[in-house]
Amino acid sequence: MNDEAEKTPADAQWARTCEKMLEAAQRRLREATTTQEVDRVRVEYLGRKGALAKQIGRIPRLPQEERPAAGRALNELKRKLTKLTGAAASAVSREAEEAPIRLDPTLPPQPLPHGHIHPISRTIEDMVDIFRTLGFEVVEGPEVELDWYNFEALNMPADHPSREDFHTFFLSDNVVLRSHTSPAQVRTMQQRQPPLRIIVPGRVFRPDTEDARHFSMFHQVEGLMVGEGVGFGDLKAVLHIFLRQFFRQDVALRFEPDFFPFTEPSAQVHCTCAICGGKGCRTCSYTGWLELLGAGMVDPNVFEAVGYDTERYTGFAFGVGMERVAMLRYGIDDIRLFLENDLRFLKQF
Ligand code: PHE
């Protein structure tokens, strides 16, 4: 077929139309700097609903004699557009590959995600820091403990009714999960001679029914000071200094008589509510006081069990539940939150 002979006025007209479309596409492609921009132009012209498809869709409605010309011109346009967009796409991707990495060393760094100290750990750390300034040393003891340390040496022989107060997990007849940190007192005293000032942070275990205030595992910090002439006044002074610093406000202490087999006399120590300052609030059940810890003067029977001279040495001991203190400090109302590892909770500390 001779192309020249076929040229008609319609051919010329369609060639002009297509030429204009091609020029417009070229302008758009020159401005495109990313693969996405090039692709947007390609879709606009060559897509299923693009400019080219629209023109092709018009063909059936054209006068019969014009149709071949339109078809020829539009086919030619399609070929050129395909070539152009392909070339533009490889040009921008080559440019992107060759572009130098732009690094601005003056920009502030992106903050790295960082972990948080668990509220219980933080409470223990703060307590330990305060006691260190008072000359106390941190000591640890085993969580799996012999009955002798957990009970017997602490003046609770087998069948002693006080054992009932310490609900205890027994692993065998004489091995337990320690139900308080007091056995670490005994271990330390067995190994060292007075004077002694120690605190023992650690986990303790009790088979309690779990609810908002009870969990089968919690943390205690035990304190022990032994020496010549250590008296109840020293206990009061040390606890007062500790609580004032811990709650960052002046607090008053109240000692209520209590009973522990390993201390005599024993006391339940209360301090003015750190939340309301003693005025009365929900946390202190409107009493103005918080029951905080158990304490007392070390019973001579305990000194005897470790071979200390009971005529020469006296001492005081105390034990604090950390979950309770942390709950008061941070206004947390359910002990189970400490163990659920819910990041929404932990991120707040
Ligand atoms: N061990 C006691 C308890 O867990 C607390 C305590 C420690 C009391 C030391 C007096 C002296 O309840």
Short mmCIF file of C-alpha atoms and ligand atoms in Angstrom, two decimals:
data_model
loop_
_atom_site.label_atom_id
_atom_site.label_comp_id
_atom_site.label_asym_id
_atom_site.label_seq_id
_atom_site.Cartn_x
_atom_site.Cartn_y
_atom_site.Cartn_z
CA MET A 1 0.00 0.00 0.00
CA ASN A 2 1.23 3.43 -0.89
CA ASP A 3 0.99 5.69 2.18
CA GLU A 4 1.43 8.89 0.22
CA ALA A 5 -1.52 8.10 -2.01
CA GLU A 6 -3.75 7.50 1.04
CA LYS A 7 -3.14 10.90 2.65
CA THR A 8 -6.38 12.84 2.96
CA PRO A 9 -7.33 16.14 4.62
CA ALA A 10 -8.53 14.08 7.57
CA ASP A 11 -5.03 12.63 7.92
CA ALA A 12 -3.55 16.08 8.18
CA GLN A 13 -6.11 17.16 10.72
CA TRP A 14 -5.61 14.11 12.94
CA ALA A 15 -1.86 14.44 12.70
CA ARG A 16 -2.15 17.98 14.07
CA THR A 17 -4.41 16.89 16.94
CA CYS A 18 -2.02 14.09 17.87
CA GLU A 19 1.00 16.36 17.56
CA LYS A 20 -0.55 18.75 20.11
CA MET A 21 -1.27 15.92 22.54
CA LEU A 22 2.27 14.65 22.17
CA GLU A 23 3.74 18.08 22.85
CA ALA A 24 1.59 18.52 25.96
CA ALA A 25 2.72 15.09 27.23
CA GLN A 26 6.34 15.97 26.57
CA ARG A 27 6.05 19.18 28.59
CA ARG A 28 4.53 17.25 31.49
CA LEU A 29 7.26 14.61 31.35
CA ARG A 30 10.02 17.21 31.40
CA GLU A 31 8.64 18.52 34.68
CA ALA A 32 8.34 15.07 36.27
CA THR A 33 11.24 14.35 38.64
CA THR A 34 10.14 11.15 40.33
CA THR A 35 9.02 7.75 39.14
CA GLN A 36 5.59 8.45 40.63
CA GLU A 37 5.22 11.69 38.68
CA VAL A 38 6.21 10.01 35.40
CA ASP A 39 3.74 7.24 36.10
CA ARG A 40 0.98 9.75 36.76
CA VAL A 41 1.54 11.27 33.28
CA ARG A 42 1.63 7.80 31.70
CA VAL A 43 -1.72 6.91 33.25
CA GLU A 44 -3.22 10.24 32.22
CA TYR A 45 -2.40 9.59 28.59
CA LEU A 46 -2.13 5.84 28.16
CA GLY A 47 -4.33 4.56 30.99
CA ARG A 48 -7.60 2.75 30.47
CA LYS A 49 -9.50 6.03 30.92
CA GLY A 50 -6.67 8.21 29.61
CA ALA A 51 -6.59 10.85 26.89
CA LEU A 52 -5.65 8.34 24.16
CA ALA A 53 -8.42 5.89 25.08
CA LYS A 54 -10.88 8.77 24.97
CA GLN A 55 -9.88 9.63 21.38
CA ILE A 56 -10.00 6.02 20.28
CA GLY A 57 -13.47 5.78 21.82
CA ARG A 58 -14.60 8.57 19.50
CA ILE A 59 -13.69 6.65 16.30
CA PRO A 60 -17.00 4.74 15.86
CA ARG A 61 -18.90 8.02 15.96
CA LEU A 62 -16.73 9.61 13.22
CA PRO A 63 -17.83 9.81 9.56
CA GLN A 64 -16.93 6.58 7.81
CA GLU A 65 -14.21 8.10 5.59
CA GLU A 66 -12.42 9.77 8.52
CA ARG A 67 -12.03 6.60 10.61
CA PRO A 68 -8.92 5.12 8.96
CA ALA A 69 -7.04 8.41 9.30
CA ALA A 70 -7.96 8.71 12.98
CA GLY A 71 -6.87 5.15 13.62
CA ARG A 72 -3.54 5.61 11.92
CA ALA A 73 -2.74 8.85 13.73
CA LEU A 74 -3.81 7.56 17.14
CA ASN A 75 -1.77 4.37 16.73
CA GLU A 76 1.26 6.42 15.89
CA LEU A 77 0.62 8.64 18.95
CA LYS A 78 0.35 5.59 21.18
CA ARG A 79 3.66 4.28 19.93
CA LYS A 80 5.39 7.61 20.57
CA LEU A 81 3.82 8.14 24.02
CA THR A 82 4.84 4.65 25.13
CA LYS A 83 8.40 5.29 24.05
CA LEU A 84 8.50 8.74 25.69
CA THR A 85 7.12 7.69 29.08
CA GLY A 86 9.41 4.66 29.15
CA ALA A 87 12.44 6.83 28.49
CA ALA A 88 11.34 9.38 31.10
CA ALA A 89 10.83 6.66 33.70
CA SER A 90 14.30 5.22 33.25
CA ALA A 91 15.79 8.72 33.29
CA VAL A 92 14.31 9.66 36.69
CA SER A 93 15.20 6.33 38.28
CA ARG A 94 18.78 6.63 37.02
CA GLU A 95 18.94 10.14 38.46
CA ALA A 96 17.63 8.95 41.81
CA GLU A 97 20.27 6.25 41.93
CA GLU A 98 23.05 8.61 41.11
CA ALA A 99 21.90 11.45 43.37
CA PRO A 100 24.27 11.96 46.30
CA ILE A 101 22.81 11.13 49.71
CA ARG A 102 21.94 14.45 51.18
CA LEU A 103 23.10 14.51 54.78
CA ASP A 104 22.59 17.54 56.95
CA PRO A 105 24.72 17.12 60.06
CA THR A 106 23.18 20.21 61.64
CA LEU A 107 19.73 18.60 61.93
CA PRO A 108 18.80 17.43 65.44
CA PRO A 109 18.81 13.62 65.67
CA GLN A 110 15.58 11.66 65.65
CA PRO A 111 14.85 10.68 69.24
CA LEU A 112 15.51 6.97 69.78
CA PRO A 113 12.74 5.01 71.47
CA HIS A 114 13.95 4.25 74.97
CA GLY A 115 12.77 1.94 77.70
CA HIS A 116 11.46 2.92 81.09
CA ILE A 117 12.46 1.80 84.53
CA HIS A 118 9.70 -0.30 86.06
CA PRO A 119 7.90 1.61 88.84
CA ILE A 120 8.79 -1.12 91.36
CA SER A 121 12.47 -1.01 90.40
CA ARG A 122 12.43 2.77 90.61
CA THR A 123 10.82 2.67 94.06
CA ILE A 124 13.40 0.15 95.27
CA GLU A 125 16.26 2.18 93.77
CA ASP A 126 15.08 5.36 95.45
CA MET A 127 14.75 3.58 98.78
CA VAL A 128 18.18 2.01 98.44
CA ASP A 129 19.73 5.39 97.58
CA ILE A 130 18.35 6.96 100.74
CA PHE A 131 19.54 4.11 102.95
CA ARG A 132 22.98 4.21 101.37
CA THR A 133 23.37 7.78 102.59
CA LEU A 134 22.62 6.46 106.09
CA GLY A 135 25.43 3.91 105.83
CA PHE A 136 23.31 0.87 104.94
CA GLU A 137 24.66 -1.72 102.56
CA VAL A 138 22.60 -3.71 100.03
CA VAL A 139 22.55 -7.48 100.54
CA GLU A 140 20.57 -10.18 98.75
CA GLY A 141 19.31 -13.58 99.73
CA PRO A 142 17.95 -16.63 97.90
CA GLU A 143 14.30 -16.78 96.86
CA VAL A 144 14.24 -20.55 97.35
CA GLU A 145 14.92 -20.82 101.05
CA LEU A 146 15.27 -23.41 103.76
CA ASP A 147 12.49 -23.61 106.32
CA TRP A 148 15.11 -22.98 108.97
CA TYR A 149 15.90 -19.47 107.64
CA ASN A 150 12.34 -18.54 106.71
CA PHE A 151 10.88 -19.67 110.07
CA GLU A 152 12.93 -21.56 112.62
CA ALA A 153 15.82 -19.14 113.10
CA LEU A 154 13.30 -16.30 113.17
CA ASN A 155 11.82 -17.67 116.37
CA MET A 156 9.10 -19.67 114.64
CA PRO A 157 9.75 -23.35 115.44
CA ALA A 158 7.58 -25.99 113.75
CA ASP A 159 3.96 -25.69 114.89
CA HIS A 160 4.48 -22.08 115.99
CA PRO A 161 1.09 -20.40 115.43
CA SER A 162 2.74 -17.38 113.75
CA ARG A 163 3.67 -19.54 110.79
CA GLU A 164 0.04 -19.26 109.83
CA ASP A 165 0.47 -15.52 109.27
CA PHE A 166 2.95 -16.23 106.54
CA HIS A 167 1.09 -18.16 103.90
CA THR A 168 3.97 -20.03 102.36
CA PHE A 169 4.67 -22.07 99.24
CA PHE A 170 6.38 -25.29 100.34
CA LEU A 171 8.59 -26.92 97.72
CA SER A 172 9.31 -29.83 100.05
CA ASP A 173 9.19 -30.50 103.79
CA ASN A 174 11.98 -28.08 104.52
CA VAL A 175 12.32 -25.96 101.38
CA VAL A 176 10.08 -22.95 100.72
CA LEU A 177 9.75 -19.96 98.45
CA ARG A 178 10.62 -17.31 101.02
CA SER A 179 7.49 -15.59 102.29
CA HIS A 180 9.41 -12.53 103.52
CA THR A 181 12.90 -11.06 103.20
CA SER A 182 13.67 -11.61 106.90
CA PRO A 183 15.57 -14.90 106.26
CA ALA A 184 18.27 -12.75 104.60
CA GLN A 185 18.83 -11.11 108.02
CA VAL A 186 19.71 -14.49 109.44
CA ARG A 187 22.02 -15.41 106.56
CA THR A 188 23.89 -12.12 106.85
CA MET A 189 24.27 -12.34 110.63
CA GLN A 190 25.58 -15.89 110.32
CA GLN A 191 28.34 -14.66 108.05
CA ARG A 192 29.29 -11.38 109.69
CA GLN A 193 29.84 -9.83 113.07
CA PRO A 194 28.25 -6.56 114.23
CA PRO A 195 28.16 -3.64 113.70
CA LEU A 196 25.83 -4.27 110.79
CA ARG A 197 23.63 -2.01 108.70
CA ILE A 198 21.98 -3.74 105.74
CA ILE A 199 18.94 -3.50 103.53
CA VAL A 200 17.67 -6.44 101.51
CA PRO A 201 15.44 -5.78 98.51
CA GLY A 202 13.87 -8.81 96.86
CA ARG A 203 10.94 -10.91 95.77
CA VAL A 204 8.77 -12.76 98.24
CA PHE A 205 5.99 -15.28 97.61
CA ARG A 206 2.68 -16.03 99.28
CA PRO A 207 -0.18 -18.19 98.01
CA ASP A 208 -2.84 -15.49 98.34
CA THR A 209 -6.02 -15.16 96.34
CA GLU A 210 -5.12 -12.54 93.78
CA ASP A 211 -7.08 -9.29 93.72
CA ALA A 212 -6.41 -5.56 93.44
CA ARG A 213 -4.32 -5.64 96.64
CA HIS A 214 -2.85 -9.14 96.69
CA PHE A 215 -0.54 -11.01 94.40
CA SER A 216 1.28 -14.28 94.96
CA MET A 217 4.61 -12.56 94.33
CA PHE A 218 5.62 -9.12 95.52
CA HIS A 219 8.67 -7.21 96.67
CA GLN A 220 9.90 -6.32 100.12
CA VAL A 221 12.82 -4.37 101.42
CA GLU A 222 14.17 -5.58 104.72
CA GLY A 223 16.27 -3.37 106.96
CA LEU A 224 18.55 -4.49 109.79
CA MET A 225 20.88 -2.60 112.07
CA VAL A 226 22.82 -4.36 114.83
CA GLY A 227 25.45 -3.00 117.18
CA GLU A 228 26.18 -2.02 120.75
CA GLY A 229 23.53 0.25 122.16
CA VAL A 230 21.24 0.29 119.13
CA GLY A 231 17.83 1.27 120.50
CA PHE A 232 14.25 1.92 119.52
CA GLY A 233 15.11 5.61 119.15
CA ASP A 234 17.52 4.71 116.34
CA LEU A 235 14.74 2.81 114.58
CA LYS A 236 12.46 5.83 114.85
CA ALA A 237 15.12 8.23 113.64
CA VAL A 238 16.17 6.10 110.66
CA LEU A 239 12.58 5.52 109.54
CA HIS A 240 11.71 9.18 109.96
CA ILE A 241 14.66 10.32 107.85
CA PHE A 242 13.86 7.70 105.24
CA LEU A 243 10.14 8.51 104.92
CA ARG A 244 10.70 12.26 104.86
CA GLN A 245 13.12 11.92 101.98
CA PHE A 246 11.14 9.26 100.20
CA PHE A 247 7.88 11.21 100.16
CA ARG A 248 9.74 14.53 99.78
CA GLN A 249 7.75 16.17 102.55
CA ASP A 250 7.76 16.24 106.32
CA VAL A 251 5.79 13.33 107.72
CA ALA A 252 4.90 12.32 111.27
CA LEU A 253 5.28 8.69 112.38
CA ARG A 254 3.03 6.69 114.62
CA PHE A 255 4.08 3.36 116.13
CA GLU A 256 1.28 0.98 117.02
CA PRO A 257 2.08 -2.11 119.09
CA ASP A 258 2.09 -5.24 116.97
CA PHE A 259 3.52 -8.74 117.11
CA PHE A 260 6.23 -10.47 115.11
CA PRO A 261 7.97 -13.53 116.53
CA PHE A 262 11.38 -12.19 115.47
CA THR A 263 11.09 -8.74 117.06
CA GLU A 264 10.30 -7.63 120.60
CA PRO A 265 8.81 -5.12 120.99
CA SER A 266 7.18 -5.01 117.57
CA ALA A 267 5.34 -2.19 115.92
CA GLN A 268 3.21 -1.39 112.94
CA VAL A 269 4.52 1.94 111.64
CA HIS A 270 2.13 4.51 110.22
CA CYS A 271 3.01 7.84 108.70
CA THR A 272 0.92 10.88 107.85
CA CYS A 273 -0.69 10.38 104.46
CA ALA A 274 1.68 11.62 101.78
CA ILE A 275 -1.20 12.22 99.39
CA CYS A 276 -3.31 14.61 101.51
CA GLY A 277 -0.71 15.63 104.08
CA GLY A 278 -2.81 14.15 106.89
CA LYS A 279 -6.07 15.94 106.13
CA GLY A 280 -7.84 12.75 105.07
CA CYS A 281 -8.46 11.41 101.56
CA ARG A 282 -9.55 8.29 99.73
CA THR A 283 -6.05 6.77 99.79
CA CYS A 284 -5.82 6.91 103.60
CA SER A 285 -9.53 6.08 104.04
CA TYR A 286 -9.99 9.57 105.52
CA THR A 287 -7.83 8.73 108.55
CA GLY A 288 -4.88 10.93 107.56
CA TRP A 289 -2.54 7.97 108.23
CA LEU A 290 -0.95 5.28 106.10
CA GLU A 291 0.03 1.90 107.48
CA LEU A 292 3.45 1.40 105.97
CA LEU A 293 5.65 -1.23 107.52
CA GLY A 294 6.37 -3.74 110.24
CA ALA A 295 9.33 -3.18 112.54
CA GLY A 296 10.77 -3.87 115.97
CA MET A 297 13.83 -4.69 118.07
CA VAL A 298 15.46 -7.96 117.05
CA ASP A 299 14.36 -10.73 119.42
CA PRO A 300 17.28 -12.18 121.44
CA ASN A 301 16.22 -15.65 120.26
CA VAL A 302 17.17 -14.64 116.71
CA PHE A 303 20.60 -13.46 117.90
CA GLU A 304 21.01 -16.76 119.68
CA ALA A 305 20.19 -18.70 116.52
CA VAL A 306 23.07 -16.97 114.71
CA GLY A 307 25.45 -17.05 117.67
CA TYR A 308 25.50 -13.34 118.55
CA ASP A 309 26.20 -12.28 122.14
CA THR A 310 22.76 -11.17 123.33
CA GLU A 311 24.23 -9.33 126.30
CA ARG A 312 26.37 -7.19 124.10
CA TYR A 313 24.33 -6.54 120.96
CA THR A 314 20.94 -5.12 120.22
CA GLY A 315 19.37 -4.22 116.87
CA PHE A 316 16.29 -3.21 115.01
CA ALA A 317 14.68 -4.62 111.88
CA PHE A 318 11.88 -3.58 109.58
CA GLY A 319 10.18 -4.84 106.44
CA VAL A 320 8.33 -2.78 103.80
CA GLY A 321 6.12 -4.02 100.98
CA MET A 322 7.27 -2.25 97.83
CA GLU A 323 4.12 -2.67 95.75
CA ARG A 324 2.09 -0.97 98.43
CA VAL A 325 4.53 1.92 98.70
CA ALA A 326 4.72 2.30 94.89
CA MET A 327 0.91 2.25 94.67
CA LEU A 328 0.72 5.07 97.21
CA ARG A 329 3.46 7.01 95.54
CA TYR A 330 2.08 6.84 92.01
CA GLY A 331 -1.62 6.61 92.82
CA ILE A 332 -2.01 3.10 91.34
CA ASP A 333 -5.07 1.21 92.51
CA ASP A 334 -4.42 -2.33 91.28
CA ILE A 335 -1.32 -4.33 92.17
CA ARG A 336 -1.75 -6.56 89.11
CA LEU A 337 -0.83 -3.69 86.79
CA PHE A 338 2.80 -4.07 87.88
CA LEU A 339 2.99 -7.53 86.34
CA GLU A 340 0.87 -7.30 83.22
CA ASN A 341 3.65 -5.68 81.16
CA ASP A 342 1.14 -3.44 79.42
CA LEU A 343 3.32 -0.86 77.65
CA ARG A 344 0.63 1.79 77.98
CA PHE A 345 1.04 1.47 81.76
CA LEU A 346 4.82 1.10 81.85
CA LYS A 347 5.50 4.04 79.54
CA GLN A 348 4.08 6.43 82.11
CA PHE A 349 7.03 6.03 84.47
N1 PHE B 1 8.93 -9.92 107.77
C1 PHE B 1 7.78 -9.19 108.19
C2 PHE B 1 6.66 -9.44 107.20
O1 PHE B 1 6.89 -9.86 106.11
C3 PHE B 1 8.05 -7.72 108.30
C4 PHE B 1 9.05 -7.40 109.39
C5 PHE B 1 10.38 -7.39 109.09
C6 PHE B 1 8.62 -7.10 110.66
C7 PHE B 1 11.30 -7.07 110.09
C8 PHE B 1 9.52 -6.79 111.65
C9 PHE B 1 10.86 -6.78 111.35
O2 PHE B 1 5.52 -9.18 107.49
#
